[in-house]
PDB file of C-alpha atoms in Angstrom:
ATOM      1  CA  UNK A   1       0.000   0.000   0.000  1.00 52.00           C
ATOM      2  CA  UNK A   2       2.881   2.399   0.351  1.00 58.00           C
ATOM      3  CA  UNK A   3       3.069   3.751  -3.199  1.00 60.00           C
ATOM      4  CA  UNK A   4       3.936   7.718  -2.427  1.00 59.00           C
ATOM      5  CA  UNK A   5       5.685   8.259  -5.851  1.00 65.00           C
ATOM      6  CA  UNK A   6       3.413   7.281  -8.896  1.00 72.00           C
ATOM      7  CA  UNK A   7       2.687  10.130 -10.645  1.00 74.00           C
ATOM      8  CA  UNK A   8      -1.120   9.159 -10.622  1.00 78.00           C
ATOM      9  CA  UNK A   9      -0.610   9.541  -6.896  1.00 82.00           C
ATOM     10  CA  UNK A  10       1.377  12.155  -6.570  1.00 80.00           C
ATOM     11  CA  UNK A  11       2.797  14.106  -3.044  1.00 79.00           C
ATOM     12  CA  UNK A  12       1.768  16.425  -0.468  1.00 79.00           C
ATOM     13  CA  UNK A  13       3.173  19.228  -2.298  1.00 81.00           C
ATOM     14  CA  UNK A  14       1.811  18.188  -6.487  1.00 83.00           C
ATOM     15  CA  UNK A  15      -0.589  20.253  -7.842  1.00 86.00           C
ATOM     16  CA  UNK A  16      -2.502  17.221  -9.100  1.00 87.00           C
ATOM     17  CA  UNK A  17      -2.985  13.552  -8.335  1.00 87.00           C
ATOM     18  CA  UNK A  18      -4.891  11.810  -5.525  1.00 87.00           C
ATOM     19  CA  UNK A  19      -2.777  13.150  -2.946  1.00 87.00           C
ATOM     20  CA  UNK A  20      -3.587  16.804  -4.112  1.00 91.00           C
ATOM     21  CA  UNK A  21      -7.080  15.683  -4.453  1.00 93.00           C
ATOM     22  CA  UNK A  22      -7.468  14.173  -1.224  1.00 91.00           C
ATOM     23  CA  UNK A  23      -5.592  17.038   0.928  1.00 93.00           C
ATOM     24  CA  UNK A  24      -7.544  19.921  -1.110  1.00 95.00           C
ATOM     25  CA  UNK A  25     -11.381  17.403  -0.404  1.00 95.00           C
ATOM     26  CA  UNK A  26     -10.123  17.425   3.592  1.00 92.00           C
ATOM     27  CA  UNK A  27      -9.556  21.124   3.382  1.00 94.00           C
ATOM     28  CA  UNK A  28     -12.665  21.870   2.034  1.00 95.00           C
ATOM     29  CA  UNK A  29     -14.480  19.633   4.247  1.00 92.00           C
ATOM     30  CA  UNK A  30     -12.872  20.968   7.386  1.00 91.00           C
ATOM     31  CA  UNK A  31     -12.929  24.314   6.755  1.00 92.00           C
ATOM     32  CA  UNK A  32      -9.106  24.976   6.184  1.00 95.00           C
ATOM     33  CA  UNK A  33      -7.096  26.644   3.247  1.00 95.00           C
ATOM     34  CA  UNK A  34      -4.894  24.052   2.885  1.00 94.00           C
ATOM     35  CA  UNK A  35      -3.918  20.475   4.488  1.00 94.00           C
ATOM     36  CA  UNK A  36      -0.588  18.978   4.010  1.00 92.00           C
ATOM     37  CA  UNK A  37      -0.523  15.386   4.267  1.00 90.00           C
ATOM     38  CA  UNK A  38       3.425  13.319   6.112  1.00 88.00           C
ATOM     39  CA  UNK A  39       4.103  10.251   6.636  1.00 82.00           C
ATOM     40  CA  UNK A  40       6.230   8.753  10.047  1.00 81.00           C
ATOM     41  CA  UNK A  41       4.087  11.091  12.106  1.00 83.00           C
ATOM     42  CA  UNK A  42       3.590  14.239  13.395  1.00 89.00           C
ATOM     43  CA  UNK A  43       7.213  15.542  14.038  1.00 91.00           C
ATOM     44  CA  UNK A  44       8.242  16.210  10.405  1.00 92.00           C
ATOM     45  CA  UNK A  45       4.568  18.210  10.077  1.00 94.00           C
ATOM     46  CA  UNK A  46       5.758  20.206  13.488  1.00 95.00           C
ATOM     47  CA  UNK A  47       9.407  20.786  12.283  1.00 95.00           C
ATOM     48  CA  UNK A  48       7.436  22.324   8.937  1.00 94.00           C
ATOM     49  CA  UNK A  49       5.238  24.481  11.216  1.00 95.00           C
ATOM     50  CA  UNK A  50       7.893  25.648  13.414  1.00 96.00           C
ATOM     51  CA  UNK A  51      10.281  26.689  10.423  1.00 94.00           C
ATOM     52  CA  UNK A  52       7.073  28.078   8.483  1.00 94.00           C
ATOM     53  CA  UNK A  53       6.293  30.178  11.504  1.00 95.00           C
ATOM     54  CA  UNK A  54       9.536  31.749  12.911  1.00 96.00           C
ATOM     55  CA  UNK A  55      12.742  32.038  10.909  1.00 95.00           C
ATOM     56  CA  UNK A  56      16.470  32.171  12.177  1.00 95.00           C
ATOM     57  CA  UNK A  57      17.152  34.399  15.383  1.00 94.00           C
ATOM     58  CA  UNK A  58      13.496  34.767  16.094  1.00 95.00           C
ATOM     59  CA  UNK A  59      12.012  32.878  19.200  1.00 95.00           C
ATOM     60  CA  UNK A  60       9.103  30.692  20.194  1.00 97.00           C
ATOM     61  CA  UNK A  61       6.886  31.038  22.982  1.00 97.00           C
ATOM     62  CA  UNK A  62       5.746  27.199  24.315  1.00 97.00           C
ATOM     63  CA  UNK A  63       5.079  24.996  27.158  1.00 96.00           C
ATOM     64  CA  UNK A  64       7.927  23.137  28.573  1.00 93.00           C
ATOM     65  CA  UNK A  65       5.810  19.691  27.345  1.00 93.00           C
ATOM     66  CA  UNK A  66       6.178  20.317  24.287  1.00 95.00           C
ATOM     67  CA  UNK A  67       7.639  17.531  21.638  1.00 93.00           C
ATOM     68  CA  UNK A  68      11.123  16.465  21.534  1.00 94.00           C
ATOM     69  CA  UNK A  69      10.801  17.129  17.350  1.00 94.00           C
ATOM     70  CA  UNK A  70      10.000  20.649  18.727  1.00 96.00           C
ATOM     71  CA  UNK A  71      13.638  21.231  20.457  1.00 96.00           C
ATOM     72  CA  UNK A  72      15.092  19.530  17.218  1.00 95.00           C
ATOM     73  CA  UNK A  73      13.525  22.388  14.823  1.00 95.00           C
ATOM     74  CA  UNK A  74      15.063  25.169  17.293  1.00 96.00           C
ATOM     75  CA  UNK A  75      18.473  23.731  17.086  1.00 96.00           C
ATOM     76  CA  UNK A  76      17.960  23.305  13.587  1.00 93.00           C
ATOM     77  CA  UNK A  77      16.658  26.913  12.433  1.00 95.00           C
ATOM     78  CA  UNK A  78      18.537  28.713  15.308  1.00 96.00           C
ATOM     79  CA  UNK A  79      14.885  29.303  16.982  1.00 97.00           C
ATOM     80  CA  UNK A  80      15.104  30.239  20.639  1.00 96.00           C
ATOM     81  CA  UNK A  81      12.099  28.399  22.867  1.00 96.00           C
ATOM     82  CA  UNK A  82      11.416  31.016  25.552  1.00 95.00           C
ATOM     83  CA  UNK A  83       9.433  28.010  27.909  1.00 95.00           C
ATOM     84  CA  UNK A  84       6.968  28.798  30.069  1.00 95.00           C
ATOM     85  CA  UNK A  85       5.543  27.056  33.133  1.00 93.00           C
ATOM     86  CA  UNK A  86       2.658  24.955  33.357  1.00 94.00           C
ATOM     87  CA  UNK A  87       0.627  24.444  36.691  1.00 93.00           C
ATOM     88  CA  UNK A  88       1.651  20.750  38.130  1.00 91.00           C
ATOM     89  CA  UNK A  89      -0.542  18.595  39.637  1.00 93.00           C
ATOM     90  CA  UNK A  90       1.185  16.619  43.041  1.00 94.00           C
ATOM     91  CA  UNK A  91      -1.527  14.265  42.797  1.00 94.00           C
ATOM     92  CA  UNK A  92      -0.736  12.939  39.400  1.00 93.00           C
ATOM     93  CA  UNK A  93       2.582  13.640  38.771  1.00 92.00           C
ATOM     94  CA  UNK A  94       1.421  15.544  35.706  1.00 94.00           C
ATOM     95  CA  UNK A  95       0.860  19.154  34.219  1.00 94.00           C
ATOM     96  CA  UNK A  96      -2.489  20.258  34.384  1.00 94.00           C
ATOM     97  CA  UNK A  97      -4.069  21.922  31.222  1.00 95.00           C
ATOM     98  CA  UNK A  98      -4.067  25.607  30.749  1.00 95.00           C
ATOM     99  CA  UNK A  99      -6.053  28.124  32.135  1.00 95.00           C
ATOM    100  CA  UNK A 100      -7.377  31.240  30.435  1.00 95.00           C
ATOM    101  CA  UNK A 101      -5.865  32.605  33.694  1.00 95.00           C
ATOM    102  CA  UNK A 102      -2.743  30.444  33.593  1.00 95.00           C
ATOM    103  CA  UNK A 103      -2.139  32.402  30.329  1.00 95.00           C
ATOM    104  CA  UNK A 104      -2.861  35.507  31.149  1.00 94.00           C
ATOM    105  CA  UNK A 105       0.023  35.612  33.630  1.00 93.00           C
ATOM    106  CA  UNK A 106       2.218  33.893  31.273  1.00 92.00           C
ATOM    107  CA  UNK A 107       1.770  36.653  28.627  1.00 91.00           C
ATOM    108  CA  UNK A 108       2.290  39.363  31.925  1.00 88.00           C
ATOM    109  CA  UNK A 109       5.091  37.661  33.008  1.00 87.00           C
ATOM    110  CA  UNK A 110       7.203  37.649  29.857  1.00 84.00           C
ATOM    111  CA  UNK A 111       6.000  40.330  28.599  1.00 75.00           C
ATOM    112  CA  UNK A 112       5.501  39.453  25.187  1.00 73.00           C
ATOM    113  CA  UNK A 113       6.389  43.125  23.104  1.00 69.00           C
ATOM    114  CA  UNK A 114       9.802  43.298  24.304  1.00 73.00           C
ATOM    115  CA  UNK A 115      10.823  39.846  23.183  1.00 81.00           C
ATOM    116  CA  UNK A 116      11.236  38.866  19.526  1.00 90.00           C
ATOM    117  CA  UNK A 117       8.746  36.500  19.809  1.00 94.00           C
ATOM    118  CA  UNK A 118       7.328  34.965  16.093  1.00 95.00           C
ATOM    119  CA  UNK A 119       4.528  32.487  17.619  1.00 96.00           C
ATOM    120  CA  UNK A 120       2.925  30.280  20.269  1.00 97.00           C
ATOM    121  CA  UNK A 121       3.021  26.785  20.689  1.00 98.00           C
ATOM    122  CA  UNK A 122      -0.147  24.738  22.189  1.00 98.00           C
ATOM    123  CA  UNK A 123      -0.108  21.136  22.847  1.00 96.00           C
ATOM    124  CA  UNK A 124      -3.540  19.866  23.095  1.00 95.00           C
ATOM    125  CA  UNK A 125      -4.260  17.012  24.589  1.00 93.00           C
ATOM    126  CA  UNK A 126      -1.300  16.164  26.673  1.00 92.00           C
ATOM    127  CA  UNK A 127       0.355  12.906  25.801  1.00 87.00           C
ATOM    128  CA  UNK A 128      -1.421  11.796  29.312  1.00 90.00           C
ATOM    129  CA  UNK A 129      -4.783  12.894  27.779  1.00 89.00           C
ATOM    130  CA  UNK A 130      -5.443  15.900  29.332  1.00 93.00           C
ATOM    131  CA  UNK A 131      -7.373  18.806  27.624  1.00 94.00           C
ATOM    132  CA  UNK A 132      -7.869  22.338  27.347  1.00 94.00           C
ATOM    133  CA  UNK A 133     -10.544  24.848  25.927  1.00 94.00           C
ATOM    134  CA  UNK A 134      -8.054  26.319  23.550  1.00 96.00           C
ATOM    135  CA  UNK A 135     -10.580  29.102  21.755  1.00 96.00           C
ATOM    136  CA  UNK A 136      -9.195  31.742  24.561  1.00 96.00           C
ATOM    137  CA  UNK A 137      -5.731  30.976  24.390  1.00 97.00           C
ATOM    138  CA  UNK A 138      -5.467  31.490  20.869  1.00 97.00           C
ATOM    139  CA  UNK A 139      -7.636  34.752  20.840  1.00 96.00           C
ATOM    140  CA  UNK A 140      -4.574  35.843  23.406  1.00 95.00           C
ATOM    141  CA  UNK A 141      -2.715  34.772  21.152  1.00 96.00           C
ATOM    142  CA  UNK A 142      -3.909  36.872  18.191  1.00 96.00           C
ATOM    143  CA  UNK A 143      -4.771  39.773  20.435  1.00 94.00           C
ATOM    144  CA  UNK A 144      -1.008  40.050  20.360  1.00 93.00           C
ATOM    145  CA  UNK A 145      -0.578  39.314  16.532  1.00 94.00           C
ATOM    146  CA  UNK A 146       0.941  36.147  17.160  1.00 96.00           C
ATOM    147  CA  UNK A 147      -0.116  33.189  15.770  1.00 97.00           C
ATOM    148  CA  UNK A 148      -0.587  29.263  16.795  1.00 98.00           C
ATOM    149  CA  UNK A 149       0.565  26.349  16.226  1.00 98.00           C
ATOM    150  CA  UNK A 150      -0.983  23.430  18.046  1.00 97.00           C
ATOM    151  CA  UNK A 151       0.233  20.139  18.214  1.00 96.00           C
ATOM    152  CA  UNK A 152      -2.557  17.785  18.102  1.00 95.00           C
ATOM    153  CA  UNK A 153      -1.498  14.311  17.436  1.00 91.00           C
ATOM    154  CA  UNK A 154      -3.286  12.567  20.102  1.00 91.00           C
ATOM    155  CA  UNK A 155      -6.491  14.494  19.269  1.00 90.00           C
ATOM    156  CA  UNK A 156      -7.600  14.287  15.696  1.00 88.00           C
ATOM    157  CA  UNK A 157     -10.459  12.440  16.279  1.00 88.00           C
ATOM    158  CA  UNK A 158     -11.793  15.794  18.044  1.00 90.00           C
ATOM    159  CA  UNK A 159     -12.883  16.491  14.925  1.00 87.00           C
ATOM    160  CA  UNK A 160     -15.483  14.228  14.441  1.00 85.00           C
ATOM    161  CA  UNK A 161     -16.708  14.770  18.467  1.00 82.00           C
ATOM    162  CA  UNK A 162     -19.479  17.886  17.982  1.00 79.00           C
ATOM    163  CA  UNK A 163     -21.494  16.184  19.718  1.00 83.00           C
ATOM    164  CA  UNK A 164     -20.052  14.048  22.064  1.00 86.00           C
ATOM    165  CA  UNK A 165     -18.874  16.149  24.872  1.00 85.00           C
ATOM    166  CA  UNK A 166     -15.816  15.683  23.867  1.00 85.00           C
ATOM    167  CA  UNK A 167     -12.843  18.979  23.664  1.00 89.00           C
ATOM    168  CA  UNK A 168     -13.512  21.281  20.651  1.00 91.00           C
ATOM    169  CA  UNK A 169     -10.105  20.541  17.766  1.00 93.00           C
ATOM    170  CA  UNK A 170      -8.098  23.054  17.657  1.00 94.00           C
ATOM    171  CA  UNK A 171      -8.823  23.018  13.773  1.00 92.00           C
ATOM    172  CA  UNK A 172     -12.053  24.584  14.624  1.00 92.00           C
ATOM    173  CA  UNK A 173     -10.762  26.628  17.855  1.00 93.00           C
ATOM    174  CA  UNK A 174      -8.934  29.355  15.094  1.00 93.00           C
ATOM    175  CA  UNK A 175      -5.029  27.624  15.744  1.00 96.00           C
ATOM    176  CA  UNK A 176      -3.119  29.147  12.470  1.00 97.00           C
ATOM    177  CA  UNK A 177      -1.391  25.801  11.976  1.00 97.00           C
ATOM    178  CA  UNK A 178      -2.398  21.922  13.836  1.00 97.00           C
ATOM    179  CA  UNK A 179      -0.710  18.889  13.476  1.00 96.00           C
ATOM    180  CA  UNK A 180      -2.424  16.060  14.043  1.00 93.00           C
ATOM    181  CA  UNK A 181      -1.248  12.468  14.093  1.00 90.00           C
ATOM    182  CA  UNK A 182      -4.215   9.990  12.233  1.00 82.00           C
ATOM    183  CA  UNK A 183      -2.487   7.027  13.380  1.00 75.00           C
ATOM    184  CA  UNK A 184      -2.834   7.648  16.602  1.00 79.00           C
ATOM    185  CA  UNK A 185      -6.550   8.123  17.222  1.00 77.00           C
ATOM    186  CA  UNK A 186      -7.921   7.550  13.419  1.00 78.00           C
ATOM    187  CA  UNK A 187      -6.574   5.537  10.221  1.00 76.00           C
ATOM    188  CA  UNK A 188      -3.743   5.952   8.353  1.00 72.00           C
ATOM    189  CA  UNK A 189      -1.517   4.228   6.486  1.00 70.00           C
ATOM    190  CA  UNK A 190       2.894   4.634   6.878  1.00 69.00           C
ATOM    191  CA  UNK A 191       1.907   6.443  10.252  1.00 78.00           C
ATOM    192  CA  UNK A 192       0.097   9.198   8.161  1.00 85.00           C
ATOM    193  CA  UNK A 193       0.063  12.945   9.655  1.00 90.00           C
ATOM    194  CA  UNK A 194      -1.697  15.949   8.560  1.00 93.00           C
ATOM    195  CA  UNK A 195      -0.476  19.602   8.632  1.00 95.00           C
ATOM    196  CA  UNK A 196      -4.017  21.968   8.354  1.00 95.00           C
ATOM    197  CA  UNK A 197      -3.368  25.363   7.567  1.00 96.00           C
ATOM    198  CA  UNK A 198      -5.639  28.400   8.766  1.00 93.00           C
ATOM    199  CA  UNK A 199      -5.281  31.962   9.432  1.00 87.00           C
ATOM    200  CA  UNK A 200      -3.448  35.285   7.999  1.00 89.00           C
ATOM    201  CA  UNK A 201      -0.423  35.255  10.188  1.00 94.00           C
ATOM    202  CA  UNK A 202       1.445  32.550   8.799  1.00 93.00           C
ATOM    203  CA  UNK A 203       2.656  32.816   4.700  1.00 88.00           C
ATOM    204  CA  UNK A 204       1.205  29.654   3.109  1.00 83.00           C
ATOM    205  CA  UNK A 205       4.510  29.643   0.624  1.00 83.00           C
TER     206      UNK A 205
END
């Protein structure tokens, strides 16, 4: 089944072919302007976000759970993380989601306009399955002209939870860029990932 390079099939990045045809359909259906499909997961799709969103000197406000691929695209570009804390639960052993609060103080704290700060990074849910309401930490986000990228490999099946009571995607919560993971939660074949693209803060090229 893994036949990536057939030109009837095309890639993630043809302008025709069943690839093309299949990322522009999901687009489309999910309300996106574009969706890039990858293949061995989500950390290629979050190095491509991370590089698309900040370039070389620039920094990168995120959570200190973030994804190992994440520290690998700093070192790579020359990004600077500028981490932030995350409330910690002594029951669990585990960070607890975050607060519009939580945020709030966050953005205080570092004070956002004095740092050369090129975007945000969300994870959401936490590889222990914890979830946030991310609409208001994004709309902080943009608020400051920043925008969000939200790694969401453990949660694509969000999408398809309207109506269960289940957390809101962050495909439909206004994050610029998501990554999501459909192996994980959904099918897809050679561990297939999907980059969804969203927003006017981000260049698309």
């Amino acid at each position: 089944w893994d036949l990536p390079e057939l030109p009837e099939i095309g890639s993630p990045l043809s302008k025709s072919g069943l690839i093309a045809e299949s990322q522009k359909s999901f687009s489309e259906r999910f309300n996106a302007k574009k969706c890039f499909f990858g293949v061995n997961g989500a950390s290629g799709l979050i190095q491509s976000g991370i590089i698309s969103m900040a370039n070389t000197g620039e920094c990168i406000l995120m959570p200190r759970n973030v994804h190992i691929s994440v520290i690998k695209a700093c070192i790579l570009q020359n990004i600077t993380p500028i981490f932030f804390d995350l409330e910690f639960s002594t029951e669990t052993g585990h960070y607890k989601p975050i607060t519009e609060k939580w945020f709030k103080k966050v953005f205080k704290k570092i004070e956002i306009n004095e740092k050369n700060i090129a975007g945000v990074i969300l994870v959401n849910p936490y590889y222990q399955g914890y979830s946030t309401d991310l609409a208001p930490l994004i709309k902080i986000c943009h608020q400051n002209n920043l925008p969000v990228l939200v790694d969401e490999a453990h949660g694509s099946y969000f999408l398809f939870c309207d109506n269960l009571n289940l957390p809101k995607s962050a495909l439909k919560s206004n994050a610029d860029l998501v990554i999501q993971s459909l192996h994980k939660s959904l099918n897809g074949l050679t561990q297939t990932a999907a980059l969804w693209y969203k927003g006017n803060l981000i260049d698309e090229h």
